[in-house]
Amino acid sequence: MAPHESSRPPRRRMLALPAVCPCEDISPVTLLASLATLAADVAAGCDVAALPALRRGAGVAVRVAGLLREFLEEVRWAAAELPGGSVLGMSELHVAMQKMRFLLDDCARKGARMWVLMNAEAVASELRVVLGSVATATDVLPADVVAASDDARELAALVSRQAWRAAVRPDEEDSRAARSVRSMLARFRSGATPDAEDARLVLSRVGVASWWDCTQEVAFLEAELFERLEAGGENDNDLVLISGLMAFLLYCRVVLFGLIDDAKADEPAPASRPRTASYLARISPEALQCPITLELMTDPVTVATGQTYDRASIRRWVKNGCRKCPVTGEKLRSTDVVPNVAVRGIVEQVLLSNGVSLHEPSSRHRCAVDKTATPFGAAAGGGVRLAVAFLVSKLCRGTPEEQKKATYEARKLSKRNVFHRACLVDAGAVPWLLHLLSSLDASVQDNAVAGLLNLSKHPAGRRALVEAGGLGLIVDAVNVAAKVEAQQNAAAILFYLSSNADYCDEISRIPEAIPTLVHLMREGTYRGRKNALVSLYGVLQRGASSHGKAVSAGAVAALAALMCSDRDDLVNDAVALLSRLAEQPVGAAAVLSSSALVTRLVDFLGASASRSAKDHCAALLASLCRHGSDTVVALLGKTPGLMPSLYALIADGGPQGSKKARWLVNEIHQHYEQRQPPVAAPPAGDRVIRV
């Protein structure tokens, strides 16, 4: 049982150039047409002036692509027939132009401006290699192709000469800005505040002009960090630079930009490349929908039949026992899936063209988040501490608008980084966030609750919250917070606090705590119910008094209603919570008071596809027998379908589930054996002599 979260898919790493070589038997005419289109896309698709760095080098690459396009168009019109030997050279050109397009895309990638600036030398090196490949491939084209006309011959020579002579290196302004960034990171390492004007000049150079621009940069770097950590790259040399740049941008966002302009996230962004707009206009939205859910495939994968689905949807489909392709009906020879990079790229462009960023890390990065307990480098640690100190000063002494921004910054800062949470706790943010729960501004209240939720995931944060007397305030927030989301997040805070047995006792001593969770479980939204279920499950781990309060608040009736939900996870959590309630006599008696509920539980044991849910259900039925009388055992023994389900659980269940099922079977058998009348021995004269 865990609070509800959502997930997002991964994306291509910067400077990864996954070019695909055309197949060997492709016709020269088809390859030439494809190459001409690709060169045209590269030539027309990059706004060189808007790049954060390498503007001169990118301009050379775009100019070479334009010349290549002119050459290829001339060949298409002038050559009567292309020789088969031209495929090799044009294939090399095709691969080189794919890599050039990836490089220019990376230079223009939204949110990657600071990263491109600090890696300008590496990007320039890759671009030099690509231009060299273009020149080499052009030089080895067959004479029949190059000499298709006088114009073709001149254009081929011009492409080769321009590509060979291209002096691609970082601009002087790029190098100066990069040195300034390194100087400010050095100040972070010593705990000193960087000069604000220097920071503004660097941001201006790369085109970061607002809070929202800064946020996109941080999100991109965070995604890069997490993907490296997930791949086991804790010793990756880039981690120190990535973390330092994140700290620099976080500091700039917190200190330099007083206005949160995240409304830009809702504005449709113009397509960054004309080619994007052209091909997106020809794509039907239905083609990008998962055939199972009819929702956009943000993580498309291909199954053995060649059909494409969203990863989460097809995984649920297979997990539910369906082994046929949903579209074709063919039997799936294998349940393995392969990421569909082509569809994934189109979906990414569709989302980006509508102003939606895919840089937000997902819940699949949970393991990577656990690796952020310490900063990667002294610069990262110093920068974050300075930003947090500024934030806390605004939380306690700022104007209402400054407090509003500070609560939002604290919420974002603590969302996915353990070290950031520790810094906020150490700086004394928890008492001030608790104080702002009483704000009349619903946004301030909502951000304060969300920030406390993030900090409650840290042991020091939980301790600070309890020591500041915040338990009652959190319970009140579940009840009366202005926004539904704040109520749900407050319930999730109780879940994290319930990981400590002492905190459970304190929560249960608050008169309104358990009734409040039961009410949210009964009346809340899906996420509110989910969080209330897991929180109450944790609170009930200590003492019979909590069970009695839950029963008195109507928990059993609310859980019985949830068992009719169409959400399997809610049903499973409801059974788990009923099992915990039935561990005490008062809870078992409340469950037994509803014969319809007992029958539903028996049906659930036979029908559920979840092993853990079956284990909980078996434990629940065992508790009912243990706390009930022989009548309960007799009732279960007469319930149709129970014994086959118990035998199946003994054979296929988990260790605990099998143990409980075996105990139940023995109890039922013993009950009926004891109720059988003794069989009288026949008279001596009537005994049968067996041979």
XYZ file of C-alpha atoms in Angstrom:
691
model
C 0.000 0.000 0.000
C 1.403 3.401 -0.994
C 0.056 6.851 -1.865
C -1.062 7.368 -5.428
C 1.479 8.801 -7.871
C 1.726 9.151 -11.609
C 4.502 8.381 -14.038
C 6.120 9.693 -17.186
C 8.363 8.104 -19.854
C 12.100 8.588 -20.571
C 13.671 10.458 -23.495
C 16.826 10.424 -25.649
C 19.986 11.449 -23.817
C 21.848 14.524 -25.037
C 24.549 13.895 -27.669
C 23.296 10.344 -28.214
C 23.047 10.077 -32.008
C 21.089 6.893 -32.828
C 21.296 7.137 -36.618
C 19.892 4.266 -38.691
C 21.700 3.129 -41.831
C 19.409 2.577 -44.852
C 18.972 -1.056 -45.861
C 21.371 -2.437 -48.471
C 18.714 -3.299 -51.069
C 17.083 0.153 -51.113
C 16.761 1.611 -54.589
C 19.056 4.582 -55.385
C 16.083 6.730 -56.431
C 14.247 6.176 -53.141
C 17.392 6.802 -51.120
C 18.125 10.008 -53.049
C 14.609 11.323 -52.413
C 14.842 10.527 -48.709
C 18.276 12.132 -48.439
C 17.068 15.282 -50.199
C 14.149 15.588 -47.780
C 16.427 15.060 -44.795
C 18.900 17.705 -46.000
C 16.033 20.143 -46.572
C 14.753 19.523 -43.039
C 18.174 20.211 -41.526
C 18.729 23.310 -43.660
C 15.356 24.867 -42.860
C 14.781 23.587 -39.358
C 17.285 25.389 -37.134
C 16.974 28.964 -35.899
C 20.691 29.572 -35.437
C 20.259 32.978 -33.808
C 18.156 31.441 -31.002
C 20.775 28.842 -29.999
C 22.410 29.257 -26.580
C 25.912 28.533 -27.924
C 27.857 27.497 -31.059
C 25.847 29.835 -33.250
C 28.660 30.259 -35.740
C 29.374 26.529 -35.973
C 25.683 25.666 -36.268
C 25.398 28.269 -39.021
C 28.137 26.483 -40.967
C 26.346 23.146 -40.561
C 23.048 24.614 -41.765
C 24.791 26.207 -44.749
C 26.401 22.865 -45.703
C 23.001 21.163 -45.400
C 21.512 23.784 -47.712
C 24.214 23.253 -50.309
C 23.777 19.499 -50.070
C 20.045 19.903 -50.630
C 20.717 21.971 -53.790
C 23.185 19.342 -55.037
C 20.754 16.464 -54.442
C 17.900 18.291 -56.126
C 20.111 18.959 -59.137
C 21.051 15.270 -59.309
C 17.375 14.250 -59.132
C 16.562 16.402 -62.147
C 19.720 15.890 -64.209
C 20.656 12.223 -63.744
C 18.917 9.898 -66.173
C 19.720 6.846 -64.064
C 21.530 6.409 -60.773
C 24.153 3.642 -60.625
C 23.790 0.965 -57.964
C 27.203 1.906 -56.583
C 25.803 5.258 -55.453
C 23.862 3.595 -52.601
C 26.943 3.252 -50.381
C 27.936 6.916 -50.582
C 24.385 8.190 -50.213
C 23.851 5.861 -47.234
C 26.897 7.397 -45.535
C 25.503 10.837 -46.296
C 22.120 9.817 -44.885
C 23.653 8.625 -41.598
C 25.761 11.798 -41.307
C 22.756 14.049 -41.901
C 20.709 12.164 -39.308
C 23.473 12.815 -36.778
C 23.634 16.462 -37.797
C 19.903 16.789 -37.233
C 20.197 15.195 -33.775
C 23.045 17.561 -32.866
C 21.157 20.660 -33.958
C 18.071 19.393 -32.156
C 20.149 18.994 -28.992
C 21.528 22.527 -29.315
C 17.980 23.863 -29.607
C 16.409 21.515 -27.053
C 14.099 23.270 -24.648
C 15.587 23.396 -21.162
C 19.094 22.356 -22.259
C 20.569 25.816 -22.815
C 22.947 25.853 -19.857
C 24.006 22.261 -20.518
C 24.832 23.097 -24.155
C 26.843 26.138 -23.066
C 28.963 24.131 -20.623
C 29.440 21.301 -23.145
C 30.004 23.510 -26.182
C 33.437 22.020 -26.845
C 32.033 18.454 -26.907
C 29.174 19.517 -29.193
C 31.631 21.299 -31.487
C 33.788 18.171 -31.651
C 30.794 16.024 -32.623
C 29.766 18.563 -35.246
C 33.278 18.578 -36.747
C 33.154 14.778 -37.035
C 29.742 14.911 -38.709
C 30.859 17.573 -41.206
C 33.922 15.474 -41.968
C 31.646 12.505 -42.665
C 29.539 14.636 -45.028
C 32.662 15.751 -46.898
C 34.058 12.211 -47.133
C 30.776 10.711 -48.322
C 30.413 13.455 -50.946
C 33.951 12.874 -52.204
C 33.381 9.140 -52.750
C 30.119 9.472 -54.678
C 30.371 7.865 -58.140
C 31.396 10.181 -60.968
C 28.075 9.447 -62.743
C 26.277 11.094 -59.820
C 28.608 14.037 -59.246
C 28.882 14.781 -62.970
C 25.136 14.597 -63.657
C 25.423 18.250 -64.732
C 27.860 21.148 -64.484
C 25.813 22.636 -61.629
C 25.863 19.284 -59.794
C 29.655 19.085 -60.154
C 30.112 22.619 -58.796
C 27.676 22.070 -55.912
C 29.364 18.778 -54.912
C 32.752 20.496 -54.841
C 31.278 23.359 -52.807
C 29.716 20.962 -50.267
C 33.012 19.130 -49.847
C 35.085 22.308 -49.574
C 32.744 23.975 -47.066
C 32.494 20.847 -44.921
C 36.248 20.239 -44.861
C 37.133 23.841 -44.101
C 34.479 24.387 -41.429
C 36.105 25.816 -38.298
C 33.596 24.674 -35.710
C 34.543 25.834 -32.238
C 32.788 27.578 -29.326
C 32.294 31.316 -29.830
C 34.382 33.627 -27.634
C 31.226 34.814 -25.866
C 30.361 31.178 -25.094
C 33.763 30.571 -23.536
C 33.505 33.758 -21.471
C 30.050 32.802 -20.159
C 31.229 29.265 -19.319
C 34.194 30.680 -17.357
C 31.801 32.931 -15.446
C 29.632 29.939 -14.523
C 32.665 28.027 -13.250
C 33.680 31.043 -11.192
C 30.234 31.201 -9.558
C 30.307 27.459 -8.856
C 33.654 28.002 -7.118
C 31.989 30.622 -4.899
C 29.259 28.108 -4.070
C 31.940 25.647 -2.979
C 33.213 28.162 -0.428
C 29.710 29.104 0.708
C 29.900 32.602 -0.810
C 27.052 34.324 -2.645
C 27.747 34.941 -6.369
C 27.403 38.369 -7.908
C 23.819 38.827 -9.102
C 24.856 40.865 -12.153
C 27.273 38.150 -13.299
C 24.511 35.557 -12.987
C 22.121 37.721 -15.007
C 24.690 38.176 -17.786
C 25.170 34.407 -18.104
C 21.431 33.767 -18.152
C 20.999 36.476 -20.779
C 23.698 34.896 -22.966
C 21.905 31.548 -23.111
C 18.394 33.043 -23.339
C 17.087 32.239 -19.840
C 14.967 35.308 -19.186
C 12.279 34.263 -16.700
C 11.345 32.025 -13.781
C 9.709 29.599 -16.195
C 12.837 29.397 -18.375
C 14.860 28.626 -15.247
C 12.382 25.929 -14.233
C 12.684 24.217 -17.613
C 16.466 24.221 -17.299
C 16.282 22.662 -13.826
C 13.781 20.033 -15.005
C 16.027 19.034 -17.910
C 19.117 18.713 -15.694
C 17.158 16.770 -13.081
C 16.020 14.304 -15.723
C 19.609 13.902 -16.946
C 20.766 13.317 -13.368
C 18.126 10.701 -12.638
C 18.669 8.773 -15.860
C 22.382 8.506 -15.120
C 21.706 7.393 -11.547
C 19.170 4.810 -12.730
C 21.764 3.439 -15.128
C 24.141 2.935 -12.199
C 26.306 5.925 -13.058
C 26.923 7.223 -9.540
C 30.562 7.743 -10.559
C 29.681 9.484 -13.821
C 31.942 12.531 -14.193
C 29.023 14.543 -15.527
C 27.088 14.247 -12.245
C 29.182 16.923 -10.511
C 28.630 19.374 -13.363
C 24.926 18.547 -13.681
C 24.349 18.977 -9.949
C 26.359 22.209 -9.859
C 24.378 23.674 -12.759
C 21.122 22.633 -11.085
C 22.187 24.424 -7.899
C 23.157 27.544 -9.872
C 19.825 27.636 -11.710
C 17.851 26.915 -8.526
C 19.646 29.771 -6.812
C 18.906 32.101 -9.742
C 15.256 31.041 -9.853
C 14.776 31.570 -6.119
C 16.784 34.774 -5.702
C 16.726 36.626 -9.039
C 13.212 36.013 -10.338
C 10.519 37.421 -8.074
C 7.625 36.602 -10.383
C 6.434 33.062 -11.035
C 5.365 33.019 -14.665
C 4.413 29.343 -14.899
C 1.342 30.385 -16.888
C 3.701 30.056 -19.866
C 3.397 26.309 -19.423
C -0.216 26.539 -20.570
C 0.552 28.644 -23.655
C 0.793 26.719 -26.931
C 4.411 26.927 -28.003
C 5.203 27.418 -31.699
C 6.874 24.445 -33.339
C 10.582 24.915 -32.974
C 11.223 23.529 -36.427
C 9.177 24.071 -39.606
C 9.566 20.407 -40.506
C 7.858 19.541 -37.206
C 4.790 21.569 -38.077
C 4.631 20.064 -41.551
C 4.651 16.401 -40.577
C 2.607 16.845 -37.410
C -0.179 18.339 -39.505
C -0.356 15.093 -41.493
C -0.601 12.802 -38.457
C -4.011 11.717 -37.200
C -4.296 12.020 -33.398
C -5.986 8.608 -33.311
C -2.781 7.029 -34.644
C -0.994 8.016 -31.453
C -3.654 6.652 -29.115
C -3.182 3.370 -27.284
C -5.719 0.865 -28.710
C -6.490 -0.306 -25.150
C -7.084 2.963 -23.292
C -7.575 5.325 -26.278
C -5.180 7.738 -24.529
C -1.972 9.263 -25.902
C 0.888 6.737 -25.843
C 3.557 8.545 -23.818
C 5.646 5.362 -23.525
C 4.886 3.356 -26.689
C 6.158 -0.212 -26.999
C 5.746 -2.865 -29.688
C 4.633 -6.429 -28.896
C 5.424 -9.656 -30.741
C 2.576 -9.145 -33.270
C 3.998 -5.784 -34.377
C 1.235 -3.708 -32.777
C 2.107 -0.710 -30.617
C 0.575 0.045 -27.197
C 1.347 2.209 -24.211
C 3.678 0.275 -21.906
C 1.493 0.568 -18.796
C -1.652 -0.509 -20.682
C -0.219 -3.641 -22.297
C 1.478 -4.563 -19.028
C -1.888 -4.452 -17.225
C -3.453 -6.405 -20.101
C -0.915 -9.234 -19.762
C -0.973 -9.132 -15.960
C -4.728 -9.747 -16.049
C -4.122 -13.029 -17.864
C -4.850 -11.880 -21.425
C -2.260 -13.461 -23.723
C -3.730 -12.342 -27.072
C -2.935 -9.171 -28.970
C -5.832 -6.739 -28.296
C -5.898 -5.540 -31.928
C -5.215 -8.659 -34.005
C -6.403 -11.350 -31.600
C -3.236 -13.357 -32.275
C -1.663 -15.271 -29.406
C 1.370 -13.439 -28.021
C 4.347 -15.761 -28.468
C 6.250 -13.650 -25.957
C 5.283 -10.990 -23.433
C 8.499 -9.060 -24.093
C 8.065 -5.556 -25.489
C 10.396 -3.286 -27.444
C 10.322 0.535 -27.113
C 8.954 2.141 -30.278
C 11.443 4.992 -30.660
C 9.797 6.368 -33.817
C 6.338 6.750 -32.284
C 7.932 8.017 -29.067
C 9.677 10.780 -31.011
C 6.468 11.821 -32.768
C 4.568 11.917 -29.467
C 7.324 14.045 -27.952
C 7.100 16.513 -30.835
C 3.294 16.626 -30.547
C 3.527 17.432 -26.845
C 6.323 19.969 -27.269
C 4.418 21.730 -30.053
C 1.589 22.212 -27.556
C 3.847 23.532 -24.815
C 4.029 20.313 -22.787
C 7.480 19.347 -21.522
C 8.557 15.737 -21.088
C 11.481 16.671 -18.877
C 9.492 16.145 -15.670
C 10.983 13.075 -14.008
C 8.627 10.264 -13.243
C 7.826 8.009 -10.330
C 9.884 5.333 -12.074
C 12.870 7.412 -10.846
C 12.083 6.539 -7.225
C 15.271 4.476 -6.899
C 17.306 7.345 -8.322
C 15.741 9.785 -5.840
C 17.046 7.605 -3.005
C 20.579 8.212 -4.313
C 20.345 11.993 -3.846
C 20.877 11.982 -0.066
C 24.233 13.710 -0.550
C 25.083 16.395 -3.103
C 27.322 15.537 -6.025
C 30.050 18.049 -5.319
C 30.603 20.920 -2.902
C 29.294 23.471 -5.399
C 25.900 21.755 -5.559
C 25.690 21.582 -1.764
C 26.711 25.206 -1.255
C 24.343 26.557 -3.907
C 21.329 24.690 -2.569
C 22.048 25.788 1.018
C 22.198 29.429 -0.080
C 18.921 29.121 -1.992
C 17.219 27.415 0.972
C 18.441 30.064 3.429
C 16.950 32.761 1.189
C 13.670 30.825 0.966
C 13.287 30.377 4.712
C 13.962 34.074 5.270
C 11.041 34.848 2.944
C 8.807 32.267 4.654
C 9.248 33.929 8.028
C 9.676 37.631 7.157
C 8.475 38.094 3.601
C 5.463 39.967 2.290
C 2.348 37.890 1.480
C 3.437 37.662 -2.165
C 6.964 36.657 -1.190
C 5.593 34.003 1.174
C 3.372 32.703 -1.605
C 6.353 32.316 -3.925
C 8.505 30.849 -1.151
C 5.974 28.110 -0.318
C 5.767 27.170 -3.998
C 9.562 27.099 -4.287
C 9.826 24.935 -1.152
C 7.270 22.553 -2.653
C 9.197 22.215 -5.927
C 12.615 22.108 -4.314
C 11.720 19.237 -1.979
C 9.824 17.123 -4.481
C 12.505 14.745 -5.757
C 15.729 15.334 -3.899
C 16.597 13.952 -0.467
C 19.421 16.444 0.093
C 17.122 19.364 -0.688
C 14.658 18.063 1.905
C 17.389 17.777 4.512
C 18.539 21.351 3.798
C 15.007 22.713 4.218
C 14.543 20.849 7.492
C 17.928 21.983 8.827
C 17.151 25.588 7.875
C 13.937 25.505 9.939
C 11.375 25.475 7.130
C 8.943 23.038 8.818
C 7.589 25.356 11.577
C 7.018 28.156 9.095
C 5.218 25.884 6.635
C 3.013 24.687 9.508
C 2.308 28.318 10.397
C 1.226 29.046 6.816
C -1.373 26.249 6.918
C -3.649 28.866 8.482
C -3.208 31.240 5.529
C -6.398 32.568 3.952
C -4.767 32.214 0.533
C -5.736 28.757 -0.761
C -2.608 28.571 -2.945
C -0.293 29.293 -0.013
C -2.090 26.683 2.066
C -1.946 24.126 -0.752
C 1.781 24.693 -1.360
C 2.549 24.544 2.368
C 0.789 21.166 2.681
C 2.549 19.799 -0.415
C 5.906 21.013 0.884
C 5.280 19.352 4.260
C 4.301 16.156 2.440
C 7.649 16.125 0.639
C 9.540 16.848 3.870
C 7.611 14.120 5.728
C 9.329 11.607 3.454
C 12.563 12.441 5.297
C 13.054 11.101 8.851
C 14.297 14.483 10.067
C 11.283 16.141 8.468
C 8.871 13.840 10.294
C 10.652 14.483 13.569
C 10.605 18.257 13.045
C 6.916 18.198 12.197
C 5.957 16.287 15.350
C 8.277 18.303 17.609
C 6.738 21.518 16.273
C 3.297 20.275 17.349
C 2.100 19.902 13.801
C 0.051 16.671 14.045
C -3.162 18.437 14.980
C -2.656 21.005 12.210
C -2.212 18.233 9.641
C -5.410 16.495 10.811
C -7.240 19.822 10.561
C -5.912 20.238 7.008
C -7.386 16.864 6.018
C -10.725 18.188 7.263
C -10.878 21.829 6.271
C -8.149 22.651 3.721
C -9.500 24.931 1.004
C -8.437 22.682 -1.878
C -9.220 19.007 -2.310
C -5.635 18.369 -3.327
C -4.435 19.843 -0.020
C -6.754 17.513 1.915
C -5.411 14.518 0.009
C -1.796 15.556 0.571
C -2.434 16.093 4.279
C -3.762 12.521 4.515
C -0.601 11.309 2.762
C 1.497 13.110 5.413
C -0.223 10.973 8.061
C 0.777 7.894 6.045
C 4.471 8.807 6.209
C 4.190 9.716 9.899
C 2.588 6.339 10.629
C 5.900 4.646 9.755
C 6.932 5.543 13.331
C 5.022 3.616 16.019
C 5.308 6.471 18.532
C 3.828 8.914 16.042
C 0.960 6.458 15.454
C 0.093 6.643 19.152
C 0.099 10.430 19.039
C -2.072 10.508 15.929
C -4.608 8.094 17.422
C -4.841 10.256 20.564
C -6.127 13.167 18.471
C -9.938 12.724 18.696
C -10.631 13.860 15.126
C -7.788 11.970 13.429
C -9.304 8.538 12.743
C -12.872 9.795 12.055
C -11.372 12.293 9.596
C -9.563 9.548 7.680
C -12.696 7.381 7.636
C -14.708 10.309 6.265
C -12.140 10.915 3.500
C -12.137 7.193 2.751
C -15.903 7.322 2.320
C -16.422 10.680 0.587
C -13.100 11.560 -1.029
C -11.901 11.405 -4.610
C -9.947 8.392 -5.831
C -6.622 9.791 -4.679
C -8.118 10.989 -1.390
C -9.528 7.543 -0.676
C -6.248 5.892 -1.603
C -4.273 8.098 0.762
C -6.831 7.717 3.567
C -6.703 3.917 3.243
C -2.935 3.660 3.472
C -2.737 6.237 6.258
C -5.332 4.488 8.408
C -3.612 1.162 7.741
C -0.434 2.616 9.205
C -2.146 4.259 12.195
C -3.824 0.978 13.182
C -0.541 -0.838 13.668
C -0.520 0.045 17.387
C -3.085 -0.726 20.092
C -6.675 -1.912 20.260
C -7.972 1.565 21.106
C -7.302 2.752 17.545
C -9.269 -0.185 16.170
C -12.223 0.694 18.390
C -12.143 4.317 17.215
C -12.065 3.213 13.586
C -15.016 0.863 14.098
C -16.973 3.571 15.919
C -16.289 5.978 13.047
C -17.871 3.560 10.565
C -14.706 2.202 8.961
C -16.122 -1.267 8.304
C -19.164 0.061 6.426
C -16.962 2.404 4.400
C -14.602 -0.450 3.501
C -17.509 -2.691 2.557
C -18.660 0.018 0.136
C -15.161 0.322 -1.335
C -15.166 -3.408 -2.109
C -17.743 -2.617 -4.789
C -15.369 -0.144 -6.462
C -14.295 -0.686 -10.062
C -10.715 0.193 -9.062
C -8.884 -3.007 -8.190
C -6.249 -1.207 -6.149
C -8.894 0.385 -3.915
C -10.560 -3.002 -3.402
C -7.232 -4.624 -2.543
C -6.376 -1.857 -0.074
C -9.833 -2.136 1.494
C -9.309 -5.868 2.101
C -5.868 -5.186 3.592
C -7.348 -2.610 5.977
C -10.206 -4.955 6.949
C -7.570 -7.585 7.710
C -5.765 -5.167 10.019
C -9.037 -4.192 11.726
C -9.950 -7.832 12.306
C -6.687 -8.435 14.165
C -8.488 -7.085 17.232
C -11.756 -8.567 18.597
C -13.679 -5.302 18.154
C -12.782 -5.196 14.459
C -13.564 -8.864 13.888
C -16.965 -8.448 15.547
C -17.756 -5.474 13.306
C -16.897 -7.458 10.176
C -18.898 -10.475 11.328
C -21.951 -8.301 11.945
C -22.403 -8.141 8.171
C -22.972 -11.564 6.645
C -23.060 -9.949 3.189
C -19.543 -8.628 3.740
C -18.265 -12.056 4.807
C -19.771 -13.614 1.678
C -18.176 -10.893 -0.447
C -14.796 -11.612 1.120
C -15.089 -15.310 0.300
C -15.983 -14.441 -3.299
C -13.033 -12.037 -3.434
C -10.635 -14.771 -2.298
C -11.594 -16.888 -5.277
C -11.765 -14.116 -7.863
C -8.829 -11.808 -7.039
C -5.806 -11.845 -9.336
C -3.556 -10.259 -6.703
C -1.509 -12.652 -4.580
C -0.961 -10.081 -1.814
C -4.683 -9.297 -1.705
C -5.463 -13.012 -1.375
C -2.951 -13.250 1.465
C -4.672 -10.374 3.257
C -8.073 -11.951 2.673
C -6.940 -15.309 4.096
C -5.473 -13.535 7.135
C -8.765 -11.680 7.577
C -10.835 -14.887 7.487
C -8.398 -16.515 9.937
C -8.811 -13.574 12.333
C -12.602 -13.908 12.110
C -12.334 -17.571 13.096
C -9.854 -16.857 15.877
C -11.951 -14.119 17.484
C -15.335 -15.644 16.687
C -17.001 -18.772 17.980
C -17.440 -22.205 16.455
C -20.443 -20.710 14.712
C -18.095 -18.602 12.577
C -16.050 -21.649 11.608
C -19.241 -23.513 10.751
C -20.487 -20.562 8.710
C -17.279 -20.422 6.694
C -17.279 -24.175 6.194
C -20.767 -23.990 4.667
C -19.930 -21.020 2.409
C -19.837 -22.236 -1.222
C -16.509 -21.851 -2.982
C -14.359 -21.253 0.089
C -12.616 -24.621 0.332
C -11.477 -24.741 -3.335
C -10.112 -21.180 -2.962
C -8.227 -22.157 0.198
C -6.707 -25.230 -1.452
C -5.650 -23.086 -4.448
C -4.041 -20.570 -2.089
C -2.170 -23.367 -0.280
C -0.773 -24.490 -3.624
C -0.034 -21.132 -5.269
C -0.116 -18.425 -2.592
C 2.683 -16.641 -0.804
C 4.232 -18.028 2.388
C 1.912 -16.124 4.727
C -1.181 -16.704 2.605
C -0.505 -20.430 2.330
C 0.047 -20.656 6.080
C -3.243 -18.903 6.867
C -5.137 -20.977 4.294
C -3.729 -24.211 5.727
C -4.745 -23.132 9.240
C -8.276 -22.336 8.062
C -8.659 -25.691 6.337
C -7.489 -27.534 9.484
C -9.860 -25.526 11.700
C -12.838 -26.260 9.466
C -12.005 -29.976 9.253
C -11.505 -30.263 13.023
C -14.799 -28.514 13.650
C -16.753 -30.993 11.556
C -14.862 -34.013 12.888
C -15.732 -33.016 16.445
C -19.397 -32.613 15.508
C -19.626 -36.124 13.995
C -21.423 -38.640 16.355
C -19.197 -41.592 17.401
C -19.759 -44.780 15.383
C -20.940 -47.667 17.663
C -19.049 -50.954 17.393
C -21.206 -53.888 16.061
C -22.140 -56.752 18.481
C -19.575 -59.495 18.817
C -21.772 -62.060 17.078
C -22.222 -59.774 14.119
C -18.562 -59.077 13.560
C -17.384 -59.934 10.097
C -14.369 -62.171 9.846
C -12.138 -60.774 7.075
C -9.946 -63.087 5.108
